[in-house]
Coordinates of C-alpha atoms in Angstrom, one line a residue:
X1 CA -7.5 2.4 -11.6
X2 CA -8.2 -1.2 -12.3
X3 CA -8.7 -1.1 -16.1
X4 CA -5.6 1.1 -16.6
X5 CA -3.5 -1.1 -14.4
X6 CA -4.7 -4.3 -16.1
X7 CA -3.9 -2.8 -19.5
X8 CA -0.4 -2.2 -18.2
X9 CA -0.2 -5.6 -16.6
X10 CA 0.2 -4.2 -13.1
X11 CA -1.5 -5.2 -9.9
X12 CA -2.0 -3.3 -6.7
X13 CA -2.7 -3.6 -2.9
X14 CA -6.1 -3.0 -1.4
X15 CA -6.2 -1.5 2.0
X16 CA -8.9 -2.6 4.4
X17 CA -9.8 -1.6 8.0
X18 CA -12.5 -2.7 10.4
X19 CA -14.4 0.5 9.4
X20 CA -14.0 0.1 5.6
X21 CA -14.4 -3.5 4.3
X22 CA -15.7 -4.5 0.9
X23 CA -19.4 -4.2 0.7
X24 CA -19.5 -1.4 3.3
X25 CA -21.1 1.9 2.3
X26 CA -18.6 3.9 0.2
X27 CA -16.5 0.9 -0.5
X28 CA -16.2 -1.4 -3.5
X29 CA -18.5 -4.4 -3.6
X30 CA -17.5 -7.8 -2.4
X31 CA -17.6 -9.0 -6.0
X32 CA -15.3 -6.2 -7.2
X33 CA -12.9 -6.9 -4.3
X34 CA -12.8 -10.6 -5.1
X35 CA -12.3 -9.9 -8.8
X36 CA -9.2 -7.8 -8.0
X37 CA -7.8 -10.5 -5.6
X38 CA -8.4 -13.1 -8.3
X39 CA -6.4 -10.9 -10.7
X40 CA -3.4 -11.0 -8.4
X41 CA -4.0 -7.9 -6.2
X42 CA -3.2 -8.2 -2.5
X43 CA -4.8 -7.3 0.8
X44 CA -3.3 -4.9 3.2
X45 CA -4.5 -4.0 6.7
X46 CA -4.4 -0.4 7.8
X47 CA -2.6 0.1 11.1
X48 CA -4.7 1.2 13.9
X49 CA -3.7 1.5 17.6
X50 CA -6.4 -1.0 18.2
X51 CA -4.3 -3.6 16.4
X52 CA -2.5 -3.8 19.7
X53 CA -5.6 -5.3 21.2
X54 CA -6.6 -8.8 20.4
X55 CA -10.3 -7.9 19.9
X56 CA -9.5 -5.6 16.9
X57 CA -7.2 -8.2 15.4
X58 CA -9.8 -10.9 15.8
X59 CA -12.6 -8.7 14.4
X60 CA -10.7 -7.9 11.2
X61 CA -9.7 -11.5 10.7
X62 CA -13.3 -12.5 11.2
X63 CA -14.5 -9.9 8.7
X64 CA -12.0 -11.1 6.1
X65 CA -12.8 -14.8 6.8
X66 CA -16.5 -14.0 6.1
X67 CA -15.3 -12.9 2.7
X68 CA -13.2 -16.1 2.3
X69 CA -10.0 -14.1 2.5
X70 CA -6.9 -13.9 4.7
X71 CA -5.3 -10.8 6.1
X72 CA -2.1 -11.2 4.2
X73 CA 1.4 -10.1 5.3
X74 CA 1.2 -6.3 4.6
X75 CA 0.2 -3.6 7.0
X76 CA -0.1 0.1 6.0
X77 CA 0.8 2.9 8.4
X78 CA -0.9 6.2 7.5
X79 CA 1.2 9.3 7.7
X80 CA 2.5 10.0 11.2
X81 CA 1.4 6.6 12.7
X82 CA 4.6 4.5 12.3
X83 CA 7.0 4.0 15.1
X84 CA 9.9 1.4 15.0
X85 CA 8.5 -0.1 18.2
X86 CA 5.6 -1.5 16.2
X87 CA 7.8 -3.8 14.1
X88 CA 7.8 -6.6 16.7
X89 CA 4.0 -6.3 17.1
X90 CA 3.5 -6.4 13.3
X91 CA 5.7 -9.5 13.1
X92 CA 3.7 -11.2 15.9
X93 CA 0.6 -10.6 13.8
X94 CA 2.2 -12.2 10.8
X95 CA 3.1 -9.0 8.9
X96 CA 6.5 -9.0 7.1
X97 CA 5.9 -5.9 4.9
X98 CA 5.2 -2.4 6.3
X99 CA 4.0 0.3 4.0
X100 CA 4.9 3.6 5.7
X101 CA 3.3 6.7 4.4
X102 CA 5.7 9.7 4.5
X103 CA 5.6 13.3 3.4
X104 CA 7.8 14.7 0.7
X105 CA 9.8 16.5 3.3
X106 CA 10.4 13.1 5.1
X107 CA 11.7 11.5 1.8
X108 CA 9.4 8.5 1.0
X109 CA 12.2 6.4 -0.5
X110 CA 13.2 3.4 1.6
X111 CA 16.5 1.7 0.9
X112 CA 16.7 -1.6 2.7
X113 CA 15.2 -4.5 4.5
X114 CA 15.7 -4.5 8.3
X115 CA 15.3 -7.3 10.9
X116 CA 13.2 -9.6 8.7
X117 CA 10.6 -6.9 7.9
X118 CA 10.5 -5.1 4.6
X119 CA 9.9 -1.4 5.1
X120 CA 8.3 0.3 2.0
X121 CA 8.2 4.1 2.0
X122 CA 5.0 5.4 0.5
X123 CA 3.8 8.7 -0.7
X124 CA 0.5 10.1 -2.1
X125 CA 0.4 9.8 -5.9
X126 CA -0.7 13.4 -6.4
X127 CA 2.2 15.0 -4.6
X128 CA 4.2 17.7 -6.4
X129 CA 6.8 15.5 -7.9
X130 CA 5.9 11.8 -8.2
X131 CA 8.2 11.2 -11.2
X132 CA 11.1 12.8 -9.5
X133 CA 10.6 10.5 -6.5
X134 CA 10.5 7.6 -9.0
X135 CA 13.8 8.7 -10.6
X136 CA 15.4 9.0 -7.1
X137 CA 14.3 5.5 -6.2
X138 CA 15.8 4.2 -9.4
X139 CA 19.0 6.1 -8.9
X140 CA 19.3 4.8 -5.3
X141 CA 18.3 1.2 -6.2
X142 CA 15.6 1.7 -3.5
X143 CA 11.9 1.3 -2.9
X144 CA 8.9 3.6 -3.3
X145 CA 5.2 2.9 -3.1
X146 CA 2.5 5.2 -4.5
X147 CA -0.8 5.6 -2.7
X148 CA -4.0 6.1 -4.6
X149 CA -7.2 6.8 -2.8
X150 CA -10.4 8.7 -2.7
X151 CA -10.3 10.8 0.4
X152 CA -7.0 12.5 0.9
X153 CA -6.1 15.2 -1.6
X154 CA -2.5 14.0 -2.2
X155 CA -3.8 10.5 -2.9
X156 CA -6.7 11.4 -5.2
X157 CA -7.0 9.4 -8.4
X158 CA -6.6 11.3 -11.6
X159 CA -6.9 9.1 -14.7
X160 CA -4.7 11.1 -17.0
X161 CA -1.8 11.6 -14.7
X162 CA -2.1 8.0 -13.4
X163 CA -1.9 6.5 -16.9
X164 CA 1.2 8.8 -17.5
X165 CA 2.8 7.5 -14.4
X166 CA 2.2 3.9 -15.3
X167 CA 3.7 4.5 -18.7
X168 CA 6.8 6.0 -17.0
X169 CA 7.0 2.8 -14.8
X170 CA 6.8 0.6 -17.9
X171 CA 9.6 2.5 -19.6
X172 CA 11.9 2.0 -16.6
X173 CA 10.9 -1.6 -16.4
X174 CA 11.6 -2.1 -20.1
X175 CA 15.0 -0.6 -19.7
X176 CA 15.7 -3.0 -16.8
X177 CA 16.2 0.0 -14.5
X178 CA 13.3 -0.9 -12.3
X179 CA 11.7 -4.0 -10.9
X180 CA 8.0 -3.6 -10.3
X181 CA 6.8 -6.1 -7.7
X182 CA 3.8 -7.0 -5.8
X183 CA 3.8 -8.0 -2.2

């Protein structure tokens, strides 16, 4: 993803958990992670019920501190894990942006900011209709986040379709119909 996004002048958000930190087996190296952060990418913590416990929170902050990094203000809720009651807990932990994965049936488009927390609806990039969701978000003047990963089928990276999607994003941005922002 990185070379294509850099070519298009886009940045992304890197999700970390206690079980998947840079340098861990199956993850990018610490040097790769730091390169992306240096290029303007952001860090996002994946929500886990353990976040309710101080030990988990302290462990993840400690892991990031060992990499000379801070947790940031973004937390990602995998599909089926978000509940409105978590907003206040997220705020207490310093999060102001919640990326909430939804299914196509749930409608991933999120329209507004609520109670000091920005809720961003998210959907796997390899769903049936990513460009249709993008058009809907533009039409509704709303938010949508695309998830790209390496484990879940609907999030799997595909270079050709990914580049096509970034080109569509650039066209909307050039026409001033879309603001592409980072966190």
